Tab-separated table of C-alpha atoms and ligand atoms in Angstrom:
chain	number	residue	atom	x	y	z
A	20	MET	CA	76.429	152.885	-103.607
A	21	ARG	CA	77.060	154.118	-106.952
A	22	ARG	CA	74.305	156.366	-108.362
A	23	VAL	CA	73.937	155.450	-112.335
A	24	ALA	CA	73.333	158.428	-115.000
A	25	VAL	CA	70.104	158.024	-116.446
A	26	LYS	CA	68.464	160.224	-119.448
A	27	PHE	CA	66.188	162.965	-118.156
A	28	ALA	CA	64.541	165.264	-120.205
A	29	ASN	CA	67.339	166.430	-122.082
A	30	LEU	CA	69.834	166.030	-119.555
A	31	ASP	CA	71.720	163.023	-118.210
A	32	VAL	CA	70.956	163.314	-114.431
A	33	GLU	CA	72.096	161.087	-111.413
A	34	PHE	CA	69.186	158.609	-110.593
A	35	VAL	CA	67.831	159.923	-107.174
A	36	ASP	CA	65.759	158.524	-104.425
A	37	ARG	CA	63.892	154.914	-104.269
A	38	GLU	CA	65.992	154.397	-101.032
A	39	VAL	CA	63.232	151.966	-100.090
A	40	GLY	CA	63.073	150.022	-103.216
A	41	LEU	CA	66.744	149.985	-103.631
A	42	GLY	CA	66.658	148.734	-99.829
A	43	GLN	CA	64.183	145.842	-101.161
A	44	VAL	CA	66.787	144.835	-104.014
A	45	ALA	CA	69.623	144.759	-101.452
A	46	THR	CA	67.716	142.249	-99.168
A	47	TRP	CA	66.825	139.941	-102.783
A	48	ALA	CA	70.529	140.214	-103.092
A	49	GLU	CA	71.539	139.053	-99.698
A	50	ARG	CA	68.674	136.562	-98.932
A	51	GLY	CA	67.818	135.284	-102.448
A	52	ALA	CA	64.183	135.790	-103.866
A	53	LEU	CA	62.215	132.451	-104.688
A	54	PHE	CA	59.734	133.745	-107.302
A	55	PRO	CA	60.664	135.931	-109.776
A	56	VAL	CA	59.206	139.667	-109.094
A	57	VAL	CA	57.159	141.240	-111.678
A	58	ILE	CA	56.993	145.062	-111.258
A	59	PHE	CA	54.443	147.103	-112.885
A	60	GLY	CA	53.214	150.419	-112.660
A	61	PRO	CA	51.914	154.132	-113.978
A	62	GLU	CA	53.459	154.872	-117.414
A	63	GLY	CA	56.701	156.887	-116.980
A	64	CYS	CA	56.668	156.651	-113.008
A	65	GLY	CA	60.264	155.510	-113.329
A	66	LYS	CA	60.256	151.702	-113.257
A	67	SER	CA	63.285	151.458	-116.161
A	68	ALA	CA	65.331	154.012	-114.174
A	69	PHE	CA	64.895	151.682	-111.061
A	70	LEU	CA	65.963	148.581	-112.680
A	71	ARG	CA	68.828	150.454	-114.069
A	72	GLN	CA	69.814	151.444	-110.834
A	73	ALA	CA	68.816	147.871	-109.362
A	74	ALA	CA	71.599	146.291	-111.568
A	75	GLU	CA	74.305	148.604	-110.013
A	76	VAL	CA	72.950	147.686	-106.740
A	77	LEU	CA	73.055	143.785	-107.584
A	78	ARG	CA	76.509	144.123	-108.973
A	79	GLY	CA	77.643	145.474	-105.596
A	80	PHE	CA	76.971	142.362	-104.092
A	81	GLY	CA	78.982	140.618	-106.571
A	82	TYR	CA	76.467	139.583	-109.336
A	83	ASP	CA	76.568	139.079	-112.669
A	84	VAL	CA	73.725	141.504	-113.956
A	85	VAL	CA	71.693	141.264	-117.641
A	86	TYR	CA	69.707	144.172	-118.131
A	87	VAL	CA	68.002	144.082	-121.184
A	88	ASP	CA	65.428	147.355	-122.104
A	89	VAL	CA	63.947	145.113	-124.628
A	90	SER	CA	61.275	147.696	-126.085
A	91	HIS	CA	64.447	150.299	-126.993
A	92	VAL	CA	66.531	147.765	-127.827
A	93	ASP	CA	69.324	148.345	-125.419
A	94	PHE	CA	71.458	146.092	-122.926
A	95	THR	CA	73.612	146.393	-120.134
A	96	ALA	CA	76.125	143.024	-118.847
A	97	HIS	CA	78.034	143.482	-116.252
A	98	THR	CA	80.132	139.961	-116.412
A	99	ASP	CA	83.372	139.366	-117.139
A	100	VAL	CA	82.220	136.695	-119.606
A	101	ALA	CA	82.329	138.400	-123.015
A	102	GLU	CA	80.581	135.940	-124.907
A	103	VAL	CA	76.979	137.101	-122.747
A	104	ALA	CA	77.730	140.900	-124.280
A	105	ARG	CA	78.761	139.941	-127.459
A	106	ARG	CA	75.683	137.633	-128.083
A	107	LEU	CA	73.540	140.500	-126.636
A	108	ALA	CA	74.931	142.610	-129.268
A	109	GLU	CA	74.094	140.388	-132.273
A	110	ALA	CA	70.739	140.149	-131.188
A	111	ALA	CA	70.127	143.992	-130.682
A	112	SER	CA	71.455	144.145	-134.172
A	113	GLU	CA	68.560	142.275	-135.807
A	114	VAL	CA	66.195	144.648	-137.627
A	115	SER	CA	63.577	146.052	-135.563
A	116	GLY	CA	60.804	143.590	-134.819
A	117	VAL	CA	63.283	140.590	-134.801
A	118	ALA	CA	65.445	142.112	-132.314
A	119	GLU	CA	63.199	142.988	-129.232
A	120	VAL	CA	61.882	139.189	-129.284
A	121	LYS	CA	65.244	137.787	-129.648
A	122	LEU	CA	66.515	140.007	-126.670
A	123	ALA	CA	63.979	139.415	-124.642
A	124	TYR	CA	64.474	135.399	-124.947
A	125	LEU	CA	68.103	135.821	-124.975
A	126	ALA	CA	68.439	137.716	-121.188
A	127	ILE	CA	66.688	134.197	-120.233
A	128	GLU	CA	69.469	132.034	-121.817
A	129	VAL	CA	72.236	133.881	-121.085
A	130	ILE	CA	71.691	133.442	-117.446
A	131	LYS	CA	71.848	130.133	-117.989
A	132	GLU	CA	75.108	129.868	-119.545
A	133	LEU	CA	76.357	132.170	-116.606
A	134	ILE	CA	75.175	129.440	-114.517
A	135	ARG	CA	77.031	126.711	-116.328
A	136	ARG	CA	80.019	128.707	-116.433
A	137	GLY	CA	79.998	128.496	-112.788
A	138	LYS	CA	78.867	132.021	-111.761
A	139	LYS	CA	77.010	131.436	-108.415
A	140	ARG	CA	75.448	134.943	-107.920
A	141	VAL	CA	73.295	135.857	-111.143
A	142	ALA	CA	70.522	138.523	-111.992
A	143	VAL	CA	68.750	139.200	-114.696
A	144	LEU	CA	66.756	142.811	-115.092
A	145	VAL	CA	63.847	142.556	-118.290
A	146	ASP	CA	62.272	145.947	-119.267
A	147	GLU	CA	59.467	145.803	-120.989
A	148	ALA	CA	59.472	142.337	-122.484
A	149	PHE	CA	55.687	141.681	-122.703
A	150	GLN	CA	54.773	144.185	-125.565
A	151	ALA	CA	57.315	142.817	-127.941
A	152	ILE	CA	56.823	139.032	-127.231
A	153	GLY	CA	52.656	139.630	-127.273
A	154	ILE	CA	50.643	140.267	-124.255
A	155	GLU	CA	49.541	136.758	-124.204
A	156	LYS	CA	53.016	135.191	-124.072
A	157	ALA	CA	53.840	137.133	-120.780
A	158	GLY	CA	52.614	134.429	-118.684
A	159	LEU	CA	54.735	132.337	-120.112
A	160	TYR	CA	57.813	134.326	-120.157
A	161	VAL	CA	57.274	134.886	-116.518
A	162	LYS	CA	57.012	131.087	-116.305
A	163	LYS	CA	60.453	130.863	-117.877
A	164	LEU	CA	61.776	133.158	-115.756
A	165	LEU	CA	60.891	130.815	-112.865
A	166	ASN	CA	62.213	127.560	-114.276
A	167	LEU	CA	65.602	129.360	-114.443
A	168	VAL	CA	65.136	129.784	-110.417
A	169	GLU	CA	63.722	127.054	-110.017
A	170	TYR	CA	65.670	124.452	-112.026
A	171	PRO	CA	69.060	125.973	-112.822
A	172	PRO	CA	71.140	124.057	-115.168
A	173	ARG	CA	73.950	123.687	-112.564
A	174	ASP	CA	74.255	124.550	-108.778
A	175	TYR	CA	74.029	128.149	-108.153
A	176	GLU	CA	73.753	130.247	-104.944
A	177	ARG	CA	71.506	132.703	-106.032
A	178	ILE	CA	69.333	134.427	-108.947
A	179	ILE	CA	67.467	137.578	-109.078
A	180	ALA	CA	65.232	137.172	-112.012
A	181	VAL	CA	62.895	141.120	-112.273
A	182	ALA	CA	60.402	142.064	-115.051
A	183	ALA	CA	58.984	145.539	-115.401
A	184	THR	CA	56.036	146.647	-117.483
A	185	SER	CA	53.381	149.304	-117.993
A	186	GLU	CA	51.085	147.167	-119.182
A	187	GLY	CA	48.408	147.275	-117.598
A	188	VAL	CA	46.685	144.174	-119.060
A	189	SER	CA	50.044	142.065	-118.600
A	190	ARG	CA	49.454	141.949	-115.119
A	191	SER	CA	46.344	139.926	-115.050
A	192	GLU	CA	47.682	137.692	-117.948
A	193	ILE	CA	50.689	137.037	-115.185
A	194	GLY	CA	48.026	137.306	-112.134
A	195	ARG	CA	46.246	134.104	-113.067
A	196	HIS	CA	49.334	131.719	-111.882
A	197	ARG	CA	51.454	132.034	-108.813
A	198	TRP	CA	54.565	132.235	-111.024
A	199	ALA	CA	55.749	135.366	-110.219
A	200	ASP	CA	56.078	138.234	-107.040
A	201	VAL	CA	53.500	140.900	-108.824
A	202	MET	CA	54.889	144.122	-107.051
A	203	PRO	CA	53.497	147.608	-107.968
A	204	MET	CA	55.341	150.507	-107.919
A	205	TRP	CA	53.997	153.873	-107.829
A	206	ASN	CA	55.165	157.226	-108.798
A	207	MET	CA	58.008	158.957	-106.369
A	208	PRO	CA	57.326	160.353	-103.239
A	209	ARG	CA	57.400	163.851	-103.236
A	210	GLU	CA	60.832	164.352	-101.399
A	211	GLY	CA	62.521	162.513	-104.385
A	212	PHE	CA	60.478	163.694	-106.706
A	213	GLN	CA	61.672	167.666	-105.437
A	214	GLN	CA	64.924	166.198	-105.892
A	215	LEU	CA	64.260	165.749	-109.685
A	216	TYR	CA	62.670	168.838	-110.055
A	217	GLU	CA	65.521	170.689	-108.607
A	218	LYS	CA	67.447	169.376	-111.251
A	219	LEU	CA	65.597	170.865	-114.001
A	220	PRO	CA	67.405	174.128	-115.451
A	221	GLY	CA	65.736	177.192	-116.442
A	222	PRO	CA	62.853	178.979	-115.222
A	223	LYS	CA	59.995	176.732	-113.640
A	224	PRO	CA	57.050	176.883	-112.066
A	225	PRO	CA	56.924	176.412	-107.839
A	226	PHE	CA	57.484	172.647	-106.889
A	227	GLU	CA	53.824	172.663	-105.593
A	228	GLU	CA	52.583	173.541	-108.897
A	229	ALA	CA	54.747	170.624	-110.713
A	230	TRP	CA	53.480	168.293	-107.814
A	231	ARG	CA	50.118	168.616	-108.276
A	232	LEU	CA	50.313	168.305	-112.150
A	233	ALA	CA	52.623	165.085	-112.314
A	234	GLY	CA	51.431	163.734	-108.696
A	235	GLY	CA	55.654	162.511	-108.469
A	236	ASN	CA	55.312	160.947	-112.088
A	237	PRO	CA	59.134	162.007	-113.460
A	238	GLY	CA	58.297	160.847	-117.000
A	239	MET	CA	55.376	163.719	-116.896
A	240	LEU	CA	57.869	166.081	-115.234
A	241	SER	CA	60.243	165.837	-118.196
A	242	ARG	CA	57.665	166.424	-120.803
A	243	LEU	CA	56.324	169.208	-118.679
A	244	TYR	CA	59.579	170.760	-118.862
A	245	LEU	CA	60.241	169.671	-122.652
A	246	THR	CA	57.342	172.167	-123.322
A	247	SER	CA	58.627	175.057	-121.699
A	248	TRP	CA	55.711	173.949	-118.909
A	249	ASP	CA	52.700	174.165	-121.251
A	250	SER	CA	50.437	171.851	-119.411
A	251	GLY	CA	47.917	172.168	-122.134
A	252	VAL	CA	50.192	170.804	-124.638
A	253	VAL	CA	51.094	168.054	-122.606
A	254	VAL	CA	47.188	167.441	-122.313
A	255	THR	CA	46.420	167.843	-125.668
A	256	ARG	CA	48.811	165.396	-126.666
A	257	LEU	CA	47.838	162.896	-123.959
A	258	ILE	CA	44.014	163.102	-125.628
A	259	ARG	CA	45.538	162.010	-128.870
A	260	GLU	CA	48.126	159.200	-127.517
A	261	LYS	CA	44.762	157.480	-125.499
A	262	ARG	CA	42.373	158.116	-128.535
A	263	LEU	CA	40.068	160.168	-125.913
A	264	THR	CA	37.591	160.679	-128.959
A	265	PRO	CA	34.535	162.647	-128.388
A	266	ASP	CA	32.596	159.183	-129.192
A	267	PHE	CA	34.513	157.551	-126.533
A	268	VAL	CA	34.029	159.814	-123.632
A	269	ALA	CA	30.056	160.264	-124.813
A	270	ARG	CA	29.746	156.550	-124.767
A	271	TRP	CA	31.005	156.810	-121.146
A	272	ARG	CA	30.639	160.358	-119.866
A	273	GLY	CA	27.961	159.333	-117.063
A	274	TRP	CA	30.720	157.147	-115.226
A	275	LEU	CA	33.803	159.429	-116.771
A	276	GLU	CA	32.270	162.280	-114.910
A	277	LYS	CA	32.454	160.524	-111.596
A	278	ALA	CA	35.455	159.134	-112.056
A	279	VAL	CA	37.178	162.734	-112.866
A	280	GLU	CA	35.295	163.675	-109.279
A	281	ASP	CA	36.405	160.102	-107.625
A	282	PRO	CA	37.987	157.419	-109.141
A	283	GLU	CA	37.163	155.703	-106.403
A	284	ALA	CA	33.610	155.287	-108.337
A	285	LEU	CA	34.908	152.887	-110.962
A	286	TRP	CA	35.321	150.519	-107.993
A	287	SER	CA	31.558	150.446	-107.555
A	288	PRO	CA	29.927	147.085	-108.245
A	289	ASP	CA	27.806	148.732	-111.281
A	290	ALA	CA	30.838	150.530	-112.861
A	291	PRO	CA	31.140	148.785	-116.227
A	292	GLU	CA	33.402	146.446	-116.950
A	293	GLU	CA	33.744	147.566	-120.462
A	294	LEU	CA	34.970	151.168	-119.599
A	295	ILE	CA	37.755	149.575	-116.608
A	296	ARG	CA	39.140	147.587	-119.226
A	297	GLN	CA	39.433	150.355	-121.569
A	298	LEU	CA	41.122	152.540	-119.295
A	299	VAL	CA	43.416	150.049	-117.585
A	300	GLU	CA	44.538	149.020	-121.253
A	301	ARG	CA	45.170	152.713	-122.313
A	302	ASN	CA	47.188	153.298	-119.036
A	303	LEU	CA	44.824	155.923	-117.709
A	304	ILE	CA	44.024	154.124	-114.534
A	305	LEU	CA	45.256	151.706	-112.102
A	306	TYR	CA	42.685	149.555	-110.871
A	307	ASN	CA	42.348	147.332	-107.809
A	308	ILE	CA	45.391	148.517	-106.025
A	309	TYR	CA	47.269	146.551	-103.322
A	310	GLU	CA	46.770	147.605	-99.488
A	311	ARG	CA	49.402	150.146	-98.956
A	312	GLN	CA	51.768	147.879	-96.946
A	313	GLN	CA	55.265	148.160	-97.538
A	314	ILE	CA	55.799	144.420	-98.190
A	315	PHE	CA	53.537	144.651	-101.415
A	316	TRP	CA	55.061	147.466	-102.986
A	317	ALA	CA	58.624	147.793	-104.992
A	318	ASP	CA	59.647	151.312	-102.716
A	319	ALA	CA	57.306	153.425	-101.123
A	320	PRO	CA	53.088	153.062	-101.667
A	321	PRO	CA	51.296	155.989	-102.348
A	322	PRO	CA	48.685	157.391	-100.130
A	323	GLU	CA	45.471	155.607	-98.821
A	324	THR	CA	43.823	158.250	-100.838
A	325	ASP	CA	44.727	161.768	-102.415
A	326	PRO	CA	41.618	163.497	-103.853
A	327	GLU	CA	43.824	166.264	-105.142
A	328	LEU	CA	46.104	163.704	-107.319
A	329	GLY	CA	43.278	161.331	-107.873
A	330	ILE	CA	44.271	158.908	-106.014
A	331	GLY	CA	41.165	156.307	-104.570
A	332	ARG	CA	41.636	153.237	-102.236
A	333	ASN	CA	41.721	151.042	-104.703
A	334	VAL	CA	41.700	153.068	-108.319
A	335	ALA	CA	43.692	155.719	-109.320
A	336	TRP	CA	44.261	157.928	-111.940
A	337	GLN	CA	48.251	157.600	-112.914
A	338	THR	CA	48.952	160.987	-112.885
A	339	PRO	CA	46.501	164.190	-112.811
A	340	ILE	CA	47.476	165.011	-116.166
A	341	HIS	CA	45.790	161.663	-117.036
A	342	ARG	CA	42.750	163.040	-115.080
A	343	GLU	CA	43.074	166.235	-116.903
A	344	ALA	CA	42.994	164.462	-120.413
A	345	VAL	CA	39.468	162.795	-120.013
A	346	LYS	CA	38.323	166.401	-117.919
A	347	ARG	CA	39.324	168.515	-121.080
A	348	VAL	CA	37.659	166.032	-123.129
A	349	LEU	CA	34.577	165.847	-121.162
A	350	ASP	CA	34.382	169.568	-121.018
A	351	ALA	CA	34.858	169.721	-124.899
A	352	VAL	CA	31.848	167.108	-125.977
B	17	ATP	N1	64.626	157.956	-109.834
B	17	ATP	C1	64.845	158.510	-110.762
B	17	ATP	N2	66.417	159.345	-110.618
B	17	ATP	C2	66.709	160.075	-112.058
B	17	ATP	N3	65.680	159.887	-113.090
B	17	ATP	C3	64.884	158.988	-112.775
B	17	ATP	C4	64.370	158.613	-111.736
B	17	ATP	N4	63.335	157.642	-112.081
B	17	ATP	C5	62.888	158.173	-113.448
B	17	ATP	N5	63.813	158.877	-113.901
B	17	ATP	C6	63.790	159.468	-115.382
B	17	ATP	O1	62.300	159.810	-115.428
B	17	ATP	C7	61.890	159.390	-116.959
B	17	ATP	C8	60.622	158.704	-116.674
B	17	ATP	O2	61.201	157.469	-115.806
B	17	ATP	P1	61.492	155.939	-116.907
B	17	ATP	O3	61.175	155.669	-118.258
B	17	ATP	O4	62.041	155.037	-115.850
B	17	ATP	O5	59.907	155.302	-116.540
B	17	ATP	P2	58.893	153.821	-117.049
B	17	ATP	O6	58.098	153.738	-115.746
B	17	ATP	O7	60.086	152.597	-116.936
B	17	ATP	O8	58.376	154.268	-117.836
B	17	ATP	P3	57.270	153.736	-119.240
B	17	ATP	O9	56.338	153.281	-118.657
B	17	ATP	O10	56.968	154.496	-120.321
B	17	ATP	O11	58.649	152.449	-119.585
B	17	ATP	C9	63.282	158.697	-117.470
B	17	ATP	O12	63.722	159.949	-118.663
B	17	ATP	C10	64.135	158.332	-116.463
B	17	ATP	O13	65.098	158.226	-116.519
B	18	MG	MG1	59.947	151.952	-118.911
């Protein structure tokens, strides 16, 4: 299988690892899927890169594939129907704000068009559509994907529809219905993460340290690399991005202190719902994590628990740096 080139920090690298996940895509390609798949997971865990590589896998199985990166207004169309790329390019050239919404819906339209034209194997991969169209419409969007699979405009052999999101809240919006298989993706497994680490040039800390800081999250690894491995700077930025104000932290001090020790504390029945909602919304934690059976996960599941990386059975910090950001504010207030 050809490995696609993806942007990583300021480098172009070959997609690495995720063998299990790519195997799952191959299975969908061979057997077809009854439902759309919605992949969610920590920010920067590699969902977008995975979708790009998945497009390549599906192409290898003879699929016409449309990949749309809604938030970055970007797309790839593997098809000989020139009309499809033309329409996507047209939507992408709209002004910011309009382009995103158009692309998100057009991705579904062009798939219908491909089926109408007699394509038998088609796949649509939509990246970060929900933020652009509005989280409250995420459920309906997924319903549209389901309609595509269930009521295609004419006979087809197989349709694969995959959407990825890092929005913690869209999960509950989608999960309320049985319109999709919702599958979490975790940060990279250690070996894969190490392959990526090896690709980074220049002086770098030992792998163990990179692992302890980023917990297998390639987005965090890239941030660390771009700040010359100054984790303090990465933490400072994160504190700002996540609006971890002294007020917020002071308000929830007791629970946050426990959660920094062990995120599973938030699983306790008396943990405040409001705090949990805030932490999920700000993409600091993953809450209500699935059983670690492979079948529930896109690519390999995380370990049952890993206190060092901040992974509990039901609740986990997205990366150790996320936990560190909260800890830093707690210590300062
Ligand atoms: N398996 C991989 N091989 C090579 N590079 C990867 C891999 N996974 C992720 N990357 C790179 O790591 C960075 C973060 O990954 P990516 O953007 O795919 O994560 P994401 O989950 O989509 O993040 P976000 O939540 O911000 O959308 C990107 O530069 C991406 O190209
Ligand atoms: Mg992404």
